[in-house]
Coordinates of N, CA and C in Angstrom, one line a residue:
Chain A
X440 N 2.0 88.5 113.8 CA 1.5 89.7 114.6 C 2.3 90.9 114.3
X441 N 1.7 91.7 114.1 CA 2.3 93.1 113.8 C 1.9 94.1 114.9
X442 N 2.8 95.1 115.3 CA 2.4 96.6 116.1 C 3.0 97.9 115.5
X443 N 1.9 98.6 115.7 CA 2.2 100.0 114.7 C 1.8 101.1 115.9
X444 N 2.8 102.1 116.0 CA 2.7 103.1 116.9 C 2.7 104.2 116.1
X445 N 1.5 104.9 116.6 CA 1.1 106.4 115.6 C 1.1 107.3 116.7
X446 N 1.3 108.9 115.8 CA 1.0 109.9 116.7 C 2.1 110.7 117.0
X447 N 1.7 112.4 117.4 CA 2.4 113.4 117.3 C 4.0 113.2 117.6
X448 N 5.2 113.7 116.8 CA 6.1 113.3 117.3 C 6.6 114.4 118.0
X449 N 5.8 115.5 118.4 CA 6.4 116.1 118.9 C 5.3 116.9 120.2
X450 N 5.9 118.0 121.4 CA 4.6 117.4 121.9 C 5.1 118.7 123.0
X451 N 4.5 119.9 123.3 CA 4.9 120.7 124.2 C 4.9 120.3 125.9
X452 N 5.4 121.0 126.1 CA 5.5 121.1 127.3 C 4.1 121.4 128.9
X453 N 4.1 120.4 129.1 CA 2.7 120.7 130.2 C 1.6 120.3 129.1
X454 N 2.0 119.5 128.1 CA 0.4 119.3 127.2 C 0.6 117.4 127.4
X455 N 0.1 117.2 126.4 CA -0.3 115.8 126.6 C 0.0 115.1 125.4
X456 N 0.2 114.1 125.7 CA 1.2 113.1 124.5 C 0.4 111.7 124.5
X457 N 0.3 111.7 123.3 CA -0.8 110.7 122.7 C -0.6 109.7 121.8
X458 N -0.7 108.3 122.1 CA -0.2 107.3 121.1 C -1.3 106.9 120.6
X459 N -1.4 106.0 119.8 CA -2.3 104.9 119.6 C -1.1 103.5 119.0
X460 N -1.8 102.3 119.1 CA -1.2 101.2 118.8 C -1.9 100.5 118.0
X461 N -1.7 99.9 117.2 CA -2.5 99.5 116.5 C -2.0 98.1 115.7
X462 N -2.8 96.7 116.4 CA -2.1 95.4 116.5 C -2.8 94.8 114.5
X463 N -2.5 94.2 114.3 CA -2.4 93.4 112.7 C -2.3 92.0 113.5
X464 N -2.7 90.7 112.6 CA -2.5 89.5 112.3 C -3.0 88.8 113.3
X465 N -3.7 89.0 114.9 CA -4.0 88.4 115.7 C -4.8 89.5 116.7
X466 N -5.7 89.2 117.6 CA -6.6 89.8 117.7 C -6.6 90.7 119.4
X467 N -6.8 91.7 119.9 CA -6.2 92.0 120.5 C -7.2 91.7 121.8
X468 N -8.6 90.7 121.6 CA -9.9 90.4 122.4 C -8.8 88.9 123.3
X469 N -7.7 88.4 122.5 CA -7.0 87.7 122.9 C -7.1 87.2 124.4
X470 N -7.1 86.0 125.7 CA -7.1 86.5 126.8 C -5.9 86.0 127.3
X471 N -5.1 85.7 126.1 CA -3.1 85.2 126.6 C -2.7 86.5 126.5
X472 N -2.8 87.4 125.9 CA -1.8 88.5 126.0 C -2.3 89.4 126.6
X473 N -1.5 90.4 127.4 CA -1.5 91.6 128.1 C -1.3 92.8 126.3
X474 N -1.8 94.1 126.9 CA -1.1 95.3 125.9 C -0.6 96.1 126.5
X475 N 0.8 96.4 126.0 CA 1.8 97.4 127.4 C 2.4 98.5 126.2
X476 N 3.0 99.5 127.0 CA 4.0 100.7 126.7 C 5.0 100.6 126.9
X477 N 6.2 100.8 126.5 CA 7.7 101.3 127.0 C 7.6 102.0 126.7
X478 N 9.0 102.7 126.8 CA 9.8 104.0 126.8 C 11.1 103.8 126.7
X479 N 11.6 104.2 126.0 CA 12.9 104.4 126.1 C 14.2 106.0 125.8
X480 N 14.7 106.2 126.8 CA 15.2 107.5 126.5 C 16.2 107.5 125.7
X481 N 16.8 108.5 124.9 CA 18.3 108.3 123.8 C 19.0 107.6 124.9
X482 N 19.7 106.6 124.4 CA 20.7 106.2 125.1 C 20.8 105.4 126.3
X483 N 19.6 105.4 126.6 CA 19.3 104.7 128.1 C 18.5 103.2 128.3
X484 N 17.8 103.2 129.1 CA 17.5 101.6 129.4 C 15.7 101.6 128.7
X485 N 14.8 100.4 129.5 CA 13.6 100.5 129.3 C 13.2 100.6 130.2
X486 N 11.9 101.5 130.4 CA 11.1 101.3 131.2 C 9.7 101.4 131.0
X487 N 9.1 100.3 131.7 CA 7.7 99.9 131.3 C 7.0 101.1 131.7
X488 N 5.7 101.7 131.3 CA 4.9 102.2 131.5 C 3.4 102.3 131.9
X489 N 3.4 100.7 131.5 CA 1.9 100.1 131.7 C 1.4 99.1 130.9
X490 N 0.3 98.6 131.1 CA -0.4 97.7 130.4 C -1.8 97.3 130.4
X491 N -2.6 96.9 129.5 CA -4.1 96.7 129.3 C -4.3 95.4 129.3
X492 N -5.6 95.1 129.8 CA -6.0 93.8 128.8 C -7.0 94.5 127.9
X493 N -7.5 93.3 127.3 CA -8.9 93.6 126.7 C -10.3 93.6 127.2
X494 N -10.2 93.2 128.5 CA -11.2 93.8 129.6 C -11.5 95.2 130.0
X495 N -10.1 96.0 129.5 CA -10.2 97.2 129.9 C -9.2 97.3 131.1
X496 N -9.1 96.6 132.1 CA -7.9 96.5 133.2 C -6.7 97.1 133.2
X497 N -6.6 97.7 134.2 CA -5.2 98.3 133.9 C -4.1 97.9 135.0
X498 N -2.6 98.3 134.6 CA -1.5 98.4 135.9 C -0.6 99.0 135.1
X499 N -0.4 100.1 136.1 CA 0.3 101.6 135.7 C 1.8 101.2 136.7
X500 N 2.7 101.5 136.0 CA 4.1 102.2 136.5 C 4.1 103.4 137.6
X501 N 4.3 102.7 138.9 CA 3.9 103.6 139.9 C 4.3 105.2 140.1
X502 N 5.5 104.9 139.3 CA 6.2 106.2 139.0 C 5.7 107.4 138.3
X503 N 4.8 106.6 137.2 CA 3.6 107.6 136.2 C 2.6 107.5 136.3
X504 N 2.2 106.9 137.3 CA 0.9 106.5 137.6 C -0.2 107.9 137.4
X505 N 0.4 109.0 138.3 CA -0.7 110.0 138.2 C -0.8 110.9 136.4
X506 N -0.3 110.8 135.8 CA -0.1 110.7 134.4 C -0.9 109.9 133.7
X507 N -1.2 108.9 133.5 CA -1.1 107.8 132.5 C -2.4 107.5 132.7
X508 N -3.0 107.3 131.4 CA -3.9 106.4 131.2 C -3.7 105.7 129.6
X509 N -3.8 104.3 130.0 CA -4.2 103.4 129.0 C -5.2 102.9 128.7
X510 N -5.9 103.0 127.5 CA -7.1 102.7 127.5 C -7.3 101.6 126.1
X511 N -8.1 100.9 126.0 CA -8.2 100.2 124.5 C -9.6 99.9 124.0
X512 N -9.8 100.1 122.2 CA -10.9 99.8 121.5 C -10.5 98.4 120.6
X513 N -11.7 97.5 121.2 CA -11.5 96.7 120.7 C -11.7 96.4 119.4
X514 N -12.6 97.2 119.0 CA -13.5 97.5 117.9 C -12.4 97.5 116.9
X515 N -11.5 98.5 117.1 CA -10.2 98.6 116.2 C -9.5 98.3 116.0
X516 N -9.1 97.2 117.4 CA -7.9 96.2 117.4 C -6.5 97.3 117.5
X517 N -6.7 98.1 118.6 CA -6.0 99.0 119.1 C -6.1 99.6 120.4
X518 N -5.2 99.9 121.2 CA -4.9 100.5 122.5 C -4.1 101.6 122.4
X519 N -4.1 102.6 123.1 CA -3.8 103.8 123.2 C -3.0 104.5 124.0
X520 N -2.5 105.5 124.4 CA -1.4 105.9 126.0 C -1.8 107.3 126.0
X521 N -1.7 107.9 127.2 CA -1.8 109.3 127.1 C -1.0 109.7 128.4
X522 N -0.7 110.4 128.4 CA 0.8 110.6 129.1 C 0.5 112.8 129.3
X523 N 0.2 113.0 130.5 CA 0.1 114.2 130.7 C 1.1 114.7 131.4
X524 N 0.9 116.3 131.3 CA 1.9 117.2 131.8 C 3.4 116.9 131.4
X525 N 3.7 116.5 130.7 CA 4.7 116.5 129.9 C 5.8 117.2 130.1
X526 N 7.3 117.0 130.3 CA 8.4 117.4 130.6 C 9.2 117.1 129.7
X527 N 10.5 117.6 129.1 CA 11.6 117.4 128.8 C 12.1 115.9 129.4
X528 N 11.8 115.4 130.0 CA 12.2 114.3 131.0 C 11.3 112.8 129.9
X529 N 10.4 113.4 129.6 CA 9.5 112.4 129.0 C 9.7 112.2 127.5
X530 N 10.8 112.9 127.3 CA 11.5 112.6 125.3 C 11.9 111.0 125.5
X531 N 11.3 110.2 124.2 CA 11.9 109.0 124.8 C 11.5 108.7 123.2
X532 N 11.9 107.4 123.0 CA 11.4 106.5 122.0 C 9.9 105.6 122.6
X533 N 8.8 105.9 122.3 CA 8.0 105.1 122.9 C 7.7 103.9 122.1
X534 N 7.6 102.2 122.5 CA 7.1 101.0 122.1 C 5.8 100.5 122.5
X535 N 5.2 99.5 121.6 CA 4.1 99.4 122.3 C 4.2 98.2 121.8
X536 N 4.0 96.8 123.3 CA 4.2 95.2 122.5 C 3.4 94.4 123.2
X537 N 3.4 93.5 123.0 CA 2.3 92.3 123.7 C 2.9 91.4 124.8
X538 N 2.4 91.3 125.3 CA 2.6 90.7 126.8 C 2.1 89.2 127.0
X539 N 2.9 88.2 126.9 CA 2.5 86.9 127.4 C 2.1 86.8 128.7
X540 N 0.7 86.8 129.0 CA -0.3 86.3 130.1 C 1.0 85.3 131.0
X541 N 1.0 84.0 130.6 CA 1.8 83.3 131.4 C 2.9 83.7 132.0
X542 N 3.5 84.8 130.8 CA 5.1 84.5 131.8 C 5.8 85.9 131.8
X543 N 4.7 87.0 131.6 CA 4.5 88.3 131.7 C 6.1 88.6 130.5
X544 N 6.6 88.6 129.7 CA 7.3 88.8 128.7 C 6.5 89.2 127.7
X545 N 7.7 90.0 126.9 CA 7.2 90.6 125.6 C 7.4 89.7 124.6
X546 N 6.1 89.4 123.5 CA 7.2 88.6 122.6 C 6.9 89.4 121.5
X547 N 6.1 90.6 121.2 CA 6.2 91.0 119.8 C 6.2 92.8 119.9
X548 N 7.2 93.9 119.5 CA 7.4 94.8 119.6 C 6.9 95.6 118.7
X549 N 6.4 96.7 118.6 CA 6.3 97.8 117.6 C 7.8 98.4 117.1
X550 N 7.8 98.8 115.9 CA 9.1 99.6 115.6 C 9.7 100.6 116.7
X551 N 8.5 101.8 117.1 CA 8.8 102.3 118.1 C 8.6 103.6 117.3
X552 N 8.1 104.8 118.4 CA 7.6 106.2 117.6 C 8.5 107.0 118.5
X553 N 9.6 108.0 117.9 CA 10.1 108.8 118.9 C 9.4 110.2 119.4
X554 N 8.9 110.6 120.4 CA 8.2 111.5 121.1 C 9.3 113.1 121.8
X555 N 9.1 114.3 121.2 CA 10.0 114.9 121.4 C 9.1 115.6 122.2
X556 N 9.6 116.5 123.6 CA 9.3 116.8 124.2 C 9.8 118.1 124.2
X557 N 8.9 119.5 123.2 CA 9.9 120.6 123.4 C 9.2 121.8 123.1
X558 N 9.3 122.9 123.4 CA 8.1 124.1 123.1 C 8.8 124.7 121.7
Chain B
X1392 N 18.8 104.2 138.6 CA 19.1 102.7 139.2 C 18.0 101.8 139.1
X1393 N 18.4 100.8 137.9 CA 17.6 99.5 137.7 C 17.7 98.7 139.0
X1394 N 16.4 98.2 138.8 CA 16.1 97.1 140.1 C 16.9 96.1 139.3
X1395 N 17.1 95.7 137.8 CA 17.9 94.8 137.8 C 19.0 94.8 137.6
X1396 N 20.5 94.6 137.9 CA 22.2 95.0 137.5 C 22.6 93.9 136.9
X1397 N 22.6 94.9 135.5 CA 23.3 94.1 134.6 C 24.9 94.8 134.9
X1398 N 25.6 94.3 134.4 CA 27.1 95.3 133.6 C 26.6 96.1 132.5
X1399 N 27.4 97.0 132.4 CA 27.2 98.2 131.7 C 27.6 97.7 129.8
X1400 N 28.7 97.3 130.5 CA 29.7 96.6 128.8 C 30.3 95.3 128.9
X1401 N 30.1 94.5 127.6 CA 31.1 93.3 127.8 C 31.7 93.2 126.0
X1402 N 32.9 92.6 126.3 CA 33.3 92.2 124.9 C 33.8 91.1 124.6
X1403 N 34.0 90.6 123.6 CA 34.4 89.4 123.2 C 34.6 89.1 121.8
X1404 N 35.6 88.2 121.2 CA 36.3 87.9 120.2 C 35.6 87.1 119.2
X1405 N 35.1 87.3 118.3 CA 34.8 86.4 116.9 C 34.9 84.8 117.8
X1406 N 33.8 84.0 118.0 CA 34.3 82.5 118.0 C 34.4 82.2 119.7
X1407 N 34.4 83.5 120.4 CA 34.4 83.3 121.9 C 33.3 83.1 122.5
X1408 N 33.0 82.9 124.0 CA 31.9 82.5 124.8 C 31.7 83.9 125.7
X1409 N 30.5 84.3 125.6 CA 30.4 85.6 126.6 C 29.2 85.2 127.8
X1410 N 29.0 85.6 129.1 CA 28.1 85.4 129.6 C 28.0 87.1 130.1
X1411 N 26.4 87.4 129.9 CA 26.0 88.5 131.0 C 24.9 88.2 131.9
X1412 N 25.6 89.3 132.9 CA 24.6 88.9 134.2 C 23.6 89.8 134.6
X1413 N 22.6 89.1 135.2 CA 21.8 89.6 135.8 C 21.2 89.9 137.0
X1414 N 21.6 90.6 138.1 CA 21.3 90.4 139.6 C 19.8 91.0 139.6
X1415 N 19.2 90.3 141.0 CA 18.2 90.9 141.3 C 17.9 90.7 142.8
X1416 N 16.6 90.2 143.6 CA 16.7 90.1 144.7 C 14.9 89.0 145.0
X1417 N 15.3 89.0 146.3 CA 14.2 88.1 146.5 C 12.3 88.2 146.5
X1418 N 12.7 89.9 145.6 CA 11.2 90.3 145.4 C 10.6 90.1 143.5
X1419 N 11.9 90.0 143.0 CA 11.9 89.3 141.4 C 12.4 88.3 141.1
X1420 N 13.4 87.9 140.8 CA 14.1 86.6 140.4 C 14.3 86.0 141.3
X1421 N 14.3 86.4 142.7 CA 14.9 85.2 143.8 C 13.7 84.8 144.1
X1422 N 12.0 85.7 143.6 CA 10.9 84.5 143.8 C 10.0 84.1 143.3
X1423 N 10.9 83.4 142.4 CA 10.4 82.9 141.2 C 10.2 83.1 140.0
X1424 N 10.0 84.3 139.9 CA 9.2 84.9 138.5 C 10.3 84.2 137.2
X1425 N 10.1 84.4 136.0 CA 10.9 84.2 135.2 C 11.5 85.3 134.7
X1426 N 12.7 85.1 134.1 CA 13.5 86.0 133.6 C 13.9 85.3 131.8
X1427 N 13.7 87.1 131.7 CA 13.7 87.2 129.9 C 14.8 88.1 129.6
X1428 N 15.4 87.6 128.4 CA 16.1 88.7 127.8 C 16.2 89.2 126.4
X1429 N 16.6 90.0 125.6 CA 16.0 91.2 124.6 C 17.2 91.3 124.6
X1430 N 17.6 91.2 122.7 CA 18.5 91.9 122.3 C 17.7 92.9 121.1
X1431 N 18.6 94.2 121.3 CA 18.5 95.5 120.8 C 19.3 96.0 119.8
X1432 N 19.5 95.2 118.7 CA 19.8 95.6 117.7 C 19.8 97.5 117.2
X1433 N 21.0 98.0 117.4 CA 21.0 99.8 117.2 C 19.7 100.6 116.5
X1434 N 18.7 101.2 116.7 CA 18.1 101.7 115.8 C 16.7 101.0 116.0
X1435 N 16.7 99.7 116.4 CA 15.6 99.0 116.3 C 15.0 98.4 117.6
X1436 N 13.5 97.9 117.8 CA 12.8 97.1 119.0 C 13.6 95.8 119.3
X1437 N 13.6 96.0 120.5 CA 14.0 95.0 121.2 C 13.3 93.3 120.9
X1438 N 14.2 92.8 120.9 CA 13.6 91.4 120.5 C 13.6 90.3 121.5
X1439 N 13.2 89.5 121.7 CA 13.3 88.2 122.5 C 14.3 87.4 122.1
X1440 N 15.1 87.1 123.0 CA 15.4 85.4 122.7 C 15.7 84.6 123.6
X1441 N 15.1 84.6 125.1 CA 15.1 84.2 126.0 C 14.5 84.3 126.3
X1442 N 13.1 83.5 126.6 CA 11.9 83.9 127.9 C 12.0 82.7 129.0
X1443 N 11.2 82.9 129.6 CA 11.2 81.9 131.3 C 12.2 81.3 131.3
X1444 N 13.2 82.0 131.5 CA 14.9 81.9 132.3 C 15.3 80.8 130.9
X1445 N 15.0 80.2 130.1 CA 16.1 79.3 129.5 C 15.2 78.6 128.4
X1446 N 14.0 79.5 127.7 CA 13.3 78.6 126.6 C 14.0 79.7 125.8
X1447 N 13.8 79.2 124.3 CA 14.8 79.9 123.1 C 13.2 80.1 121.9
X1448 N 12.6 81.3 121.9 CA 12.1 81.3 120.9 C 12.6 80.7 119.7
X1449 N 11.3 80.2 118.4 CA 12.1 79.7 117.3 C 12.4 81.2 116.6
X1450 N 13.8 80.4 115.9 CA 14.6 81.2 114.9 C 15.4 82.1 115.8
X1451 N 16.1 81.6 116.7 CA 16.9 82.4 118.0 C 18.0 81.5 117.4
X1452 N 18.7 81.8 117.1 CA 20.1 80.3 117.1 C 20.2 80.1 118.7
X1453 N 21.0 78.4 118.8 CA 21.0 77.4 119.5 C 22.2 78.1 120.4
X1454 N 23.3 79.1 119.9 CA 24.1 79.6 120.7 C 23.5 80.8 121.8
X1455 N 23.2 80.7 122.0 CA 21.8 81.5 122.8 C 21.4 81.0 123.9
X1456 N 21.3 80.8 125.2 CA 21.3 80.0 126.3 C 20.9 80.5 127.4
X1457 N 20.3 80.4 128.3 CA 20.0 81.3 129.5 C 20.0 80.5 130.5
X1458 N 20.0 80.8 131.5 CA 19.8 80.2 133.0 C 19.6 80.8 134.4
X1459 N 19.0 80.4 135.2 CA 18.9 81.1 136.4 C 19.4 80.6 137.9
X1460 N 19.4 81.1 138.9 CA 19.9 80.4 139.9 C 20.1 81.2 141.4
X1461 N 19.3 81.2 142.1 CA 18.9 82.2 143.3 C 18.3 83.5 142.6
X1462 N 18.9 84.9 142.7 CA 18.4 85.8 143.0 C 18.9 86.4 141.5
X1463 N 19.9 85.6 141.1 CA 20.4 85.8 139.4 C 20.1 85.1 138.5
X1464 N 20.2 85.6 137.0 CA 20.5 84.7 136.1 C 21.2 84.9 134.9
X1465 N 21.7 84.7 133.8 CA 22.8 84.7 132.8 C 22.4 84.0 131.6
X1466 N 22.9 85.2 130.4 CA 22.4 84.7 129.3 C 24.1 84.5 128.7
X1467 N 24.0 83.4 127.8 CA 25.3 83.2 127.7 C 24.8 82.8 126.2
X1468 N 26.2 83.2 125.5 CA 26.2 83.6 124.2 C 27.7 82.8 123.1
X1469 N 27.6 81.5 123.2 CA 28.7 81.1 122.7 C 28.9 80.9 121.1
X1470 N 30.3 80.9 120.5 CA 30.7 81.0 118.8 C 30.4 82.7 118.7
X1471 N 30.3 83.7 119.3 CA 30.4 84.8 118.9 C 30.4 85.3 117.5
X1472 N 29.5 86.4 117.1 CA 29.6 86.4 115.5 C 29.5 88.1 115.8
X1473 N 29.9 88.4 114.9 CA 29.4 90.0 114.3 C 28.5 90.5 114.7
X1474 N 27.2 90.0 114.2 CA 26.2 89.8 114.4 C 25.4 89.8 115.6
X1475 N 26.0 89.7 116.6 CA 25.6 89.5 118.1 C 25.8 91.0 118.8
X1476 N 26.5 91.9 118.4 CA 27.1 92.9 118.6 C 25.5 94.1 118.7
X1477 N 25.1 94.1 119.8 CA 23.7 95.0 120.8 C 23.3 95.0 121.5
X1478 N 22.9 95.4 122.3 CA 22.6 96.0 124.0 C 21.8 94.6 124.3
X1479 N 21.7 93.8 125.5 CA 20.6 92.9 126.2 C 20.3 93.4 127.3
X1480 N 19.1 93.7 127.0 CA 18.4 93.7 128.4 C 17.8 92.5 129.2
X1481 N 17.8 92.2 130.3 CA 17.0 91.2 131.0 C 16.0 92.0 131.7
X1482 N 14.7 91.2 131.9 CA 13.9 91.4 132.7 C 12.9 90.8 133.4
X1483 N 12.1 90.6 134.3 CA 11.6 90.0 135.0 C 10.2 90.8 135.8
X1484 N 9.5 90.2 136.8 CA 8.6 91.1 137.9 C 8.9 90.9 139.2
X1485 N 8.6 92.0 139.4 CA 8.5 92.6 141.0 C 7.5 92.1 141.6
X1486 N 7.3 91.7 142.8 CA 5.6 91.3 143.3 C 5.8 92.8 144.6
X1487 N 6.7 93.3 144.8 CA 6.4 94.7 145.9 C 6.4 95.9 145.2
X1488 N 6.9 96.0 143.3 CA 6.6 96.6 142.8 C 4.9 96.8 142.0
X1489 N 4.8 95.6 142.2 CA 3.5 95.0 141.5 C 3.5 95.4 140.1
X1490 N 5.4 94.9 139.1 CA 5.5 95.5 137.6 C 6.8 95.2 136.8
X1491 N 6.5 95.0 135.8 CA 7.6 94.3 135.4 C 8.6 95.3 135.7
X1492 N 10.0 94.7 135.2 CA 10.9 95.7 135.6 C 12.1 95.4 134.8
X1493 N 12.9 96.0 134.0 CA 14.3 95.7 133.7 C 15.4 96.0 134.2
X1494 N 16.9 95.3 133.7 CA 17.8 95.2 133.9 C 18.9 97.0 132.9
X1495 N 19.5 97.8 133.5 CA 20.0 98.7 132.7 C 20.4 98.7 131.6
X1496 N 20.8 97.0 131.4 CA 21.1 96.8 129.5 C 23.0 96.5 129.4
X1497 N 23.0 95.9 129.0 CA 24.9 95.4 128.5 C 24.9 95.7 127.2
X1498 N 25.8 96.2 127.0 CA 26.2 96.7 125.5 C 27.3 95.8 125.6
X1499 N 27.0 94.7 124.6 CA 28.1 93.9 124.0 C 28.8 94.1 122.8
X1500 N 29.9 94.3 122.9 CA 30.5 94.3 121.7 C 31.5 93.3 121.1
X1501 N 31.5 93.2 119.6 CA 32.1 92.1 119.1 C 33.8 92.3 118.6
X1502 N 34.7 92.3 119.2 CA 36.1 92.6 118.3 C 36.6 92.2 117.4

């Protein structure tokens, strides 16, 4: 299984920041895995952002909740993030990985796309 | 502030045994959930080599070990190599966050 994170690396201020994911080698209609976001800031920890199934379902990071939508096409065997109003605060390395159903862990990561957050 | 407390740094000698910890409380680790941990090789995604407190994905070497126990748990890392030398995170779920949640990360280093 492979994850590929695309999309603007850079991304003004008060606009909106846009991923896509896009999974290889296993299918993303799957109903063992969840599809989630991190984040990670230079130098700092992780934090989740959210996650899909392939029902469409969501559960957002309460903290970005009013921000965030994750959405996914199955069709393409990809999931997406959209991340509004955008701050300086929101420069991070973004991931996008899969989620074991059973035991809510990640077991397969994207490289990771860094998202700069700057006018 | 992570809901989960790791230490910040630990270090240890070529050939030594390191353990890092992980606290939490009785709304993640102390109920129930499993705890995973992720090494972060500089530059790169975080990787598994611990999920549900103490299984070892394959191709994790056998020095690699985890465990839980109340409201904590500990991934211990014995024969120390070079190689081992990157941030682990642990993590687990919240059921009053209703979300997964991590640990701030241990930057291990190897002397």
């Amino acid at each position: 299984v492979q994850l590929q994170e695309s999309g603007p690396g850079l991304v003004k201020p008060s606009q909106t920041l846009s991923l896509t994911c896009t999974v290889s080698g296993g299918s993303i209609s799957s109903v063992s895995y969840y599809w989630s976001w991190i984040r990670q800031p230079a130098g700092k920890g992780l934090e989740c952002i959210g996650r899909i199934y392939s029902s469409g379902s969501t559960m957002y990071n309460p903290s970005l909740k009013s921000r965030v939508t994750i959405s996914v096409d199955t069709s393409k065997n990809q999931f997406s993030l959209k991340l509004s109003s955008v701050t300086a605060a929101d420069t991070a390395v973004y991931y996008c990985a899969r989620v074991v159903v059973a035991g809510l862990f990640f077991d397969y990561w994207g490289q990771g796309a860094l998202v700069t957050v700057s006018s | 502030q992570s809901v989960l407390t790791q230490p910040p740094s630990l270090s240890g000698a070529p050939g030594q045994r390191v353990n890092i910890s992980c606290t939490g409380s009785i709304s993640n680790v102390g109920a129930g959930y499993g705890v995973h941990w992720y090494q972060q090789l500089p530059g790169t995604a975080p990787k598994v080599v611990i999920y549900g407190n103490s299984n070892r994905p394959s191709g994790v070497p056998d020095r690699f070990s985890g465990s839980k126990s109340g409201t904590s748990a500990s991934l211990a890392i014995t024969g120390l190599q070079a190689e081992d030398e990157a941030d682990y995170f642990c993590q687990s779920y919240d059921s009053s966050l209703s979300g997964v949640v991590f640990g701030g990360g241990t930057k291990l280093t190897v002397l």
